Tab-separated table of C-alpha atoms and ligand atoms in Angstrom:
chain	number	residue	atom	x	y	z
A	696	MET	CA	12.839	8.669	19.503
A	697	THR	CA	9.201	9.847	19.415
A	698	ARG	CA	7.358	9.761	16.340
A	699	ARG	CA	7.092	13.786	16.278
A	700	LYS	CA	10.901	13.829	16.705
A	701	ALA	CA	11.272	11.332	13.807
A	702	ILE	CA	8.933	13.295	11.637
A	703	GLN	CA	10.542	16.612	12.305
A	704	ASP	CA	14.140	15.530	11.875
A	705	ILE	CA	12.779	14.364	8.300
A	706	ILE	CA	11.203	17.815	7.503
A	707	LYS	CA	14.239	19.631	9.207
A	708	ILE	CA	12.778	22.882	8.472
A	709	GLN	CA	12.617	25.495	11.145
A	710	SER	CA	9.923	27.687	9.702
A	711	SER	CA	7.490	26.943	7.248
A	712	THR	CA	5.182	29.046	5.433
A	713	GLN	CA	1.590	28.703	5.093
A	714	ASN	CA	-0.371	28.773	2.010
A	715	CYS	CA	-4.063	29.203	1.631
A	716	GLY	CA	-4.590	25.857	0.109
A	717	ALA	CA	-3.148	22.759	-1.396
A	718	LYS	CA	-4.137	19.704	-3.413
A	719	ALA	CA	-2.232	16.595	-4.133
A	720	TYR	CA	-2.879	12.962	-5.784
A	721	ALA	CA	-1.243	9.798	-4.896
A	722	CYS	CA	-2.142	6.336	-6.503
A	723	SER	CA	-2.795	3.220	-4.618
A	724	ASN	CA	-0.375	0.168	-4.706
A	725	ILE	CA	-0.473	-3.383	-4.723
A	726	ALA	CA	2.584	-5.128	-3.305
A	727	LEU	CA	3.725	-8.059	-5.624
A	728	ILE	CA	6.404	-8.975	-2.786
A	729	LYS	CA	4.510	-8.166	0.187
A	730	TYR	CA	5.497	-6.219	3.420
A	731	TRP	CA	4.498	-8.564	6.295
A	732	GLY	CA	6.412	-7.897	9.574
A	733	LYS	CA	7.494	-4.739	11.345
A	734	ARG	CA	11.088	-3.969	12.861
A	735	ASP	CA	9.930	-0.991	14.633
A	736	ILE	CA	6.093	-0.454	15.322
A	737	THR	CA	6.189	3.346	15.928
A	738	LEU	CA	7.831	4.198	12.802
A	739	ASN	CA	6.566	1.313	10.435
A	740	LEU	CA	9.888	-0.096	9.661
A	741	PRO	CA	9.620	-3.415	7.807
A	742	VAL	CA	11.469	-6.566	8.457
A	743	THR	CA	12.044	-6.971	4.657
A	744	ASP	CA	12.120	-5.046	1.467
A	745	SER	CA	9.033	-5.335	-0.681
A	746	LEU	CA	7.875	-4.377	-4.291
A	747	SER	CA	4.632	-2.914	-5.626
A	748	ILE	CA	3.038	-1.649	-8.565
A	749	GLY	CA	1.051	1.845	-8.629
A	750	LEU	CA	-2.531	1.722	-9.804
A	751	ASN	CA	-2.105	4.878	-11.905
A	752	ASN	CA	-5.264	6.724	-12.150
A	753	TYR	CA	-6.833	4.901	-8.969
A	754	GLY	CA	-6.087	6.469	-5.624
A	755	ALA	CA	-6.771	9.564	-3.618
A	756	THR	CA	-6.749	13.367	-3.860
A	757	THR	CA	-6.227	15.297	-0.502
A	758	ILE	CA	-7.012	18.971	-0.411
A	759	ILE	CA	-5.795	20.856	2.753
A	760	ASN	CA	-6.913	24.488	3.880
A	761	PRO	CA	-6.398	26.191	7.177
A	762	SER	CA	-8.951	25.148	9.681
A	763	LYS	CA	-11.007	27.775	11.303
A	764	LYS	CA	-11.537	25.859	14.462
A	765	GLN	CA	-9.091	24.920	16.965
A	766	GLU	CA	-9.155	21.364	15.614
A	767	HIS	CA	-8.558	19.282	12.533
A	768	THR	CA	-11.720	18.229	10.385
A	769	TRP	CA	-11.909	15.571	8.044
A	770	GLN	CA	-13.926	14.766	4.945
A	771	LEU	CA	-13.838	11.548	3.104
A	772	ASN	CA	-15.502	11.337	-0.283
A	773	ASN	CA	-17.537	14.432	0.956
A	774	ASN	CA	-18.767	12.693	4.166
A	775	ASN	CA	-17.792	14.316	7.647
A	776	ILE	CA	-15.816	11.907	9.410
A	777	ALA	CA	-16.933	11.678	13.188
A	778	LYS	CA	-14.103	12.748	15.917
A	779	ASN	CA	-14.501	9.419	17.700
A	780	HIS	CA	-13.827	7.431	14.597
A	781	ALA	CA	-10.755	5.329	14.746
A	782	ALA	CA	-9.359	6.578	11.407
A	783	TYR	CA	-10.019	10.208	12.251
A	784	LYS	CA	-8.116	9.685	15.468
A	785	ARG	CA	-5.283	7.915	13.503
A	786	LEU	CA	-5.253	10.917	10.950
A	787	CYS	CA	-5.317	13.592	13.665
A	788	ALA	CA	-2.356	11.858	15.660
A	789	PHE	CA	-0.308	11.960	12.381
A	790	LEU	CA	-1.224	15.667	11.861
A	791	ASP	CA	-0.377	16.628	15.340
A	792	ASP	CA	3.065	14.939	14.951
A	793	ILE	CA	3.756	16.649	11.423
A	794	ARG	CA	2.516	20.127	11.955
A	795	PRO	CA	5.037	22.874	12.572
A	796	ASP	CA	3.340	23.985	15.932
A	797	ALA	CA	0.405	23.249	18.072
A	798	GLN	CA	-1.315	26.234	16.823
A	799	THR	CA	-1.824	24.681	13.282
A	800	PHE	CA	-5.080	22.995	12.389
A	801	TYR	CA	-6.127	21.665	9.105
A	802	ASP	CA	-9.503	20.964	7.116
A	803	ILE	CA	-8.599	17.916	5.321
A	804	SER	CA	-10.784	16.585	2.407
A	805	SER	CA	-9.881	13.468	0.844
A	806	ASN	CA	-11.440	12.059	-2.196
A	807	MET	CA	-10.917	8.384	-3.261
A	808	ASN	CA	-11.713	6.910	-6.581
A	809	ILE	CA	-10.821	3.414	-5.881
A	810	PRO	CA	-13.514	0.727	-4.895
A	811	MET	CA	-13.232	1.125	-0.953
A	812	ALA	CA	-14.350	-2.684	-0.337
A	813	ALA	CA	-11.919	-4.219	-2.615
A	814	GLY	CA	-8.964	-4.195	-0.378
A	815	LEU	CA	-6.985	-1.488	-2.226
A	816	ALA	CA	-4.933	-0.161	0.411
A	817	SER	CA	-7.095	3.105	0.812
A	818	SER	CA	-4.678	4.175	3.883
A	819	ALA	CA	-1.576	3.800	1.518
A	820	CYS	CA	-2.880	6.385	-1.011
A	821	GLY	CA	-4.719	8.233	1.509
A	822	PHE	CA	-1.471	9.023	3.612
A	823	ALA	CA	0.827	9.612	0.533
A	824	SER	CA	-1.648	12.219	-0.922
A	825	LEU	CA	-1.799	13.799	2.593
A	826	VAL	CA	1.884	14.130	2.894
A	827	LYS	CA	2.410	15.447	-0.642
A	828	ALA	CA	-0.434	18.065	-0.036
A	829	LEU	CA	1.213	19.065	3.460
A	830	ASN	CA	4.511	19.363	1.393
A	831	GLN	CA	2.969	21.936	-0.997
A	832	TYR	CA	0.813	23.682	1.882
A	833	HIS	CA	3.945	24.622	3.886
A	834	ALA	CA	6.042	24.975	0.925
A	835	TRP	CA	8.469	22.320	2.253
A	836	GLN	CA	9.893	21.372	-1.213
A	837	LEU	CA	10.918	18.101	0.043
A	838	PRO	CA	12.241	15.469	-2.268
A	839	ALA	CA	10.386	12.233	-2.985
A	840	SER	CA	12.622	10.304	-0.905
A	841	LYS	CA	11.593	12.346	2.309
A	842	LEU	CA	7.993	12.376	1.260
A	843	SER	CA	8.172	8.601	1.239
A	844	ALA	CA	9.617	8.326	4.561
A	845	LEU	CA	7.035	10.599	6.070
A	846	ALA	CA	4.260	8.651	4.417
A	847	ARG	CA	5.743	5.442	5.855
A	848	ILE	CA	5.382	6.758	9.275
A	849	GLY	CA	1.563	7.426	8.511
A	850	SER	CA	0.991	4.069	7.138
A	851	GLY	CA	3.925	1.388	6.157
A	852	SER	CA	2.778	0.884	2.745
A	853	ALA	CA	2.000	4.440	1.884
A	854	CYS	CA	5.712	4.960	1.380
A	855	ARG	CA	5.280	3.022	-1.932
A	856	SER	CA	2.632	5.360	-3.087
A	857	ILE	CA	4.514	8.547	-3.459
A	858	CYS	CA	5.407	7.466	-6.970
A	859	ASN	CA	3.593	5.481	-9.660
A	860	GLY	CA	4.855	2.369	-11.551
A	861	PHE	CA	6.958	-0.277	-9.984
A	862	VAL	CA	8.361	0.638	-6.542
A	863	HIS	CA	10.982	-0.850	-4.569
A	864	TRP	CA	10.591	-0.240	-0.751
A	865	HIS	CA	14.022	-0.766	0.871
A	866	ARG	CA	13.814	-1.906	4.467
A	867	GLY	CA	16.697	0.198	5.275
A	868	ILE	CA	19.149	-0.219	8.311
A	869	ASP	CA	18.910	3.055	10.152
A	870	LYS	CA	17.199	2.680	13.295
A	871	ASN	CA	15.157	5.830	12.591
A	872	GLY	CA	14.339	4.641	9.317
A	873	TYR	CA	15.815	7.634	7.284
A	874	ASP	CA	16.762	4.890	4.589
A	875	SER	CA	13.501	2.955	4.769
A	876	ILE	CA	11.841	4.561	1.559
A	877	GLY	CA	10.415	3.723	-1.613
A	878	GLU	CA	12.371	3.743	-4.649
A	879	ALA	CA	10.456	4.579	-8.039
A	880	LEU	CA	12.017	1.871	-10.512
A	881	LYS	CA	12.655	3.098	-14.036
A	882	LEU	CA	10.869	0.166	-15.333
A	883	THR	CA	7.392	-0.123	-17.412
A	884	TRP	CA	5.444	-2.705	-18.815
A	885	PRO	CA	2.436	-1.167	-20.708
A	886	GLU	CA	0.784	-4.699	-21.402
A	887	LEU	CA	0.355	-5.400	-18.053
A	888	ARG	CA	-3.296	-5.609	-16.534
A	889	ILE	CA	-4.483	-5.767	-12.963
A	890	GLY	CA	-7.938	-7.194	-12.449
A	891	LEU	CA	-9.847	-6.456	-9.195
A	892	LEU	CA	-11.879	-9.442	-8.008
A	893	CYS	CA	-14.162	-7.857	-5.145
A	894	LEU	CA	-15.595	-10.950	-3.674
A	895	GLU	CA	-16.768	-9.611	-0.352
A	896	THR	CA	-17.504	-6.307	1.128
A	897	LYS	CA	-17.694	-7.024	4.983
A	898	PRO	CA	-14.984	-5.248	7.044
A	899	LYS	CA	-12.082	-7.617	7.714
A	900	PRO	CA	-11.792	-9.405	10.795
A	901	ILE	CA	-8.628	-8.256	11.910
A	902	SER	CA	-6.537	-5.096	10.855
A	903	SER	CA	-3.314	-5.740	8.839
A	904	THR	CA	-1.183	-4.172	11.559
A	905	LYS	CA	-2.517	-6.512	14.226
A	906	ALA	CA	-2.301	-9.621	11.906
A	907	MET	CA	1.127	-8.571	11.127
A	908	LEU	CA	2.266	-8.336	14.752
A	909	GLN	CA	0.402	-11.486	15.493
A	910	THR	CA	2.020	-13.456	12.785
A	911	GLN	CA	5.491	-12.301	13.724
A	912	SER	CA	5.276	-12.957	17.320
A	913	THR	CA	3.456	-16.427	17.197
A	914	SER	CA	4.213	-18.196	13.841
A	915	ASP	CA	7.075	-20.594	13.829
A	916	LEU	CA	7.127	-20.440	10.085
A	917	TYR	CA	7.928	-16.621	10.382
A	918	SER	CA	11.881	-16.979	10.654
A	919	ALA	CA	11.822	-18.303	6.926
A	920	TRP	CA	10.088	-15.161	5.523
A	921	PRO	CA	12.972	-12.896	5.423
A	922	GLU	CA	15.109	-15.437	3.738
A	923	GLN	CA	12.285	-16.202	1.065
A	924	VAL	CA	11.817	-12.513	0.268
A	925	LYS	CA	15.415	-12.052	-0.123
A	926	LYS	CA	15.459	-14.544	-2.776
A	927	SER	CA	12.194	-13.737	-4.485
A	928	LEU	CA	12.572	-10.036	-4.915
A	929	PRO	CA	15.617	-10.061	-7.196
A	930	CYS	CA	14.037	-12.737	-9.353
A	931	LEU	CA	10.863	-10.828	-9.591
A	932	LEU	CA	12.901	-7.696	-10.487
A	933	GLN	CA	14.644	-9.592	-13.292
A	934	SER	CA	11.173	-10.965	-14.492
A	935	ILE	CA	10.020	-7.291	-14.977
A	936	LYS	CA	13.089	-6.343	-16.654
A	937	GLU	CA	12.759	-9.229	-19.075
A	938	HIS	CA	8.933	-8.878	-19.263
A	939	ASP	CA	8.958	-12.597	-18.467
A	940	PHE	CA	5.311	-12.771	-17.509
A	941	LYS	CA	4.962	-16.576	-16.380
A	942	ARG	CA	8.000	-15.953	-13.897
A	943	PHE	CA	6.427	-12.685	-12.766
A	944	GLY	CA	2.894	-14.226	-12.130
A	945	GLU	CA	4.534	-17.281	-10.395
A	946	ILE	CA	6.688	-15.243	-8.015
A	947	ALA	CA	3.874	-12.821	-7.070
A	948	GLU	CA	1.381	-15.510	-6.395
A	949	HIS	CA	3.806	-17.514	-4.525
A	950	ASN	CA	4.719	-14.757	-2.490
A	951	ALA	CA	1.083	-13.886	-1.729
A	952	LEU	CA	0.186	-17.468	-0.823
A	953	SER	CA	3.253	-17.685	1.536
A	954	MET	CA	2.182	-14.581	3.390
A	955	HIS	CA	-1.184	-16.292	3.907
A	956	ALA	CA	0.394	-19.482	5.003
A	957	LEU	CA	2.322	-17.475	7.617
A	958	MET	CA	-0.981	-16.205	8.930
A	959	LEU	CA	-2.575	-19.636	8.969
A	960	SER	CA	0.268	-20.894	11.203
A	961	ALA	CA	-0.195	-17.979	13.778
A	962	ARG	CA	-1.828	-18.656	17.068
A	963	PRO	CA	-4.507	-17.808	16.695
A	964	ALA	CA	-4.672	-18.440	13.177
A	965	ILE	CA	-5.638	-15.579	10.894
A	966	ILE	CA	-8.141	-16.420	8.191
A	967	TYR	CA	-8.842	-13.737	5.611
A	968	SER	CA	-10.015	-16.147	2.809
A	969	THR	CA	-13.424	-16.956	2.311
A	970	SER	CA	-15.107	-19.823	0.364
A	971	LYS	CA	-15.407	-17.270	-2.475
A	972	THR	CA	-11.712	-16.569	-2.385
A	973	TRP	CA	-10.823	-20.461	-2.607
A	974	GLU	CA	-13.358	-20.795	-5.398
A	975	ASN	CA	-12.001	-18.122	-7.361
A	976	ILE	CA	-8.450	-19.381	-6.858
A	977	ASN	CA	-9.437	-22.788	-8.101
A	978	LYS	CA	-10.862	-21.125	-11.022
A	979	ILE	CA	-7.742	-19.341	-11.740
A	980	HIS	CA	-5.477	-22.316	-11.237
A	981	LYS	CA	-7.962	-24.330	-13.733
A	982	LEU	CA	-7.930	-21.456	-16.348
A	983	ARG	CA	-4.064	-21.641	-16.069
A	984	SER	CA	-3.922	-25.383	-16.638
A	985	GLN	CA	-5.966	-24.915	-19.767
A	986	GLY	CA	-3.494	-22.333	-20.995
A	987	LEU	CA	-4.543	-18.989	-19.954
A	988	ALA	CA	-1.788	-16.824	-18.436
A	989	ILE	CA	-3.506	-15.489	-15.224
A	990	TYR	CA	-2.253	-15.087	-11.756
A	991	PHE	CA	-3.386	-13.469	-8.671
A	992	THR	CA	-1.992	-11.720	-5.636
A	993	GLN	CA	-4.048	-11.356	-2.202
A	994	ASP	CA	-3.526	-8.971	0.606
A	995	ALA	CA	-4.870	-8.901	4.143
A	996	GLY	CA	-8.475	-9.501	2.957
A	997	PRO	CA	-10.504	-12.092	0.903
A	998	ASN	CA	-10.366	-10.168	-2.406
A	999	LEU	CA	-8.105	-11.123	-5.178
A	1000	LYS	CA	-6.108	-8.892	-7.695
A	1001	CYS	CA	-5.315	-10.893	-11.019
A	1002	LEU	CA	-2.344	-10.382	-12.940
A	1003	PHE	CA	-2.412	-10.760	-16.982
A	1004	LEU	CA	-1.482	-9.198	-20.172
A	1005	CYS	CA	-3.721	-7.097	-22.214
A	1006	LYS	CA	-3.613	-9.618	-25.076
A	1007	ASP	CA	-5.619	-12.017	-22.717
A	1008	GLN	CA	-7.966	-9.279	-21.426
A	1009	GLN	CA	-10.967	-10.527	-23.489
A	1010	ASP	CA	-10.468	-14.017	-22.187
A	1011	VAL	CA	-10.040	-13.021	-18.801
A	1012	THR	CA	-13.041	-10.822	-18.548
A	1013	ASP	CA	-15.174	-13.430	-20.262
A	1014	ASN	CA	-14.509	-15.747	-17.389
A	1015	PHE	CA	-14.934	-13.105	-14.657
A	1016	PRO	CA	-17.510	-10.618	-15.982
A	1017	ASN	CA	-17.481	-8.636	-12.696
A	1018	MET	CA	-13.682	-8.025	-12.876
A	1019	GLN	CA	-12.686	-4.413	-12.836
A	1020	VAL	CA	-9.671	-4.031	-15.048
A	1021	ILE	CA	-6.780	-1.475	-14.384
A	1022	LYS	CA	-4.276	-0.430	-16.904
A	1023	VAL	CA	-1.236	0.421	-14.728
A	1024	PHE	CA	0.990	1.952	-17.429
A	1025	ASP	CA	-0.060	4.643	-20.060
A	1026	ASP	CA	1.061	3.779	-23.409
B	749	LIG	O1	0.539	-0.785	5.318
B	749	LIG	P1	-0.211	-1.451	5.838
B	749	LIG	O2	-0.321	-1.444	7.386
B	749	LIG	O3	-1.780	-1.257	5.311
B	749	LIG	O4	0.064	-3.087	5.477
B	749	LIG	C1	0.028	-3.677	4.225
B	749	LIG	C2	0.079	-4.971	4.171
B	749	LIG	C3	-0.166	-5.833	2.940
B	749	LIG	O5	-0.983	-4.855	2.286
B	749	LIG	C4	-0.873	-7.198	3.082
B	749	LIG	C5	1.036	-6.063	2.191
B	749	LIG	C6	1.892	-4.777	1.552
B	749	LIG	O6	2.952	-5.056	1.233
B	749	LIG	O7	0.870	-3.980	1.008
């Protein structure tokens, strides 16, 4: 099955109307149980389930208009993206697969209000908002589950950015991935806070896709990962339902460190953490030993995302003055 066929099978609409313009927003998301490993590279089908939290007002807005040229154009935060840029090529390949016919070209304008250097999965909210905007533009009227499947094909973790709040991405069993979608959980936790510790701004040494595949194909420890996720995810879910913050933080932190342990055991080893990352991890552990309830998670990069409750916000920010705090649920 080609990627275009998989996408068109999800949309399953013979003719689509074309509106004059469309605009849609999608929040960024941070995984608490990570997606690390693909069972299908073309369709971004994961080896395991994963679970994330949406970043509410932090994300991407995509505006689509018909292109007057015979090509797609892309502006990101008001800058034209050059046609030889890898991100432009990735976007166009997706647009070519999702457009109804070869005569359709789009002017895409994306605006992101997330700190771009903080490792906040800009591709996740970017692809999710793009798919939502395309749904409007062509009046497809697809349900969230289908939008999630389409976003996943654009960028795996984007399937968790179609909705806000806690999202469970089910790995699914279908070989074409129709059941590999993000499910919005009806759970809230208004006291929960995410604190971004942006420690490095250099581009990462290796992309998450490359790192994932390298881990999967070379780490002897990888075989233990699916089992670990299977055990941890229901426990995390339970901790969210019970608002058991200690358990929640412990599971999320353990999951992130385990993912990095897998990468360390890959050949060659993949090392995203820098001395600043370790310095801050040690600081978090020390504060915790002194009684402050703060935990962290870390993605494919050196920056940390801290987890804490609003009652501790003052203490946390006193210790980390450069931290950007995100309130993930409205009251
Ligand atoms: O969706 P991708 O290809 O950007 O991969 C995301 C990988 C992690 O951020 C490390 C984990 C996750 O589940 O978001």
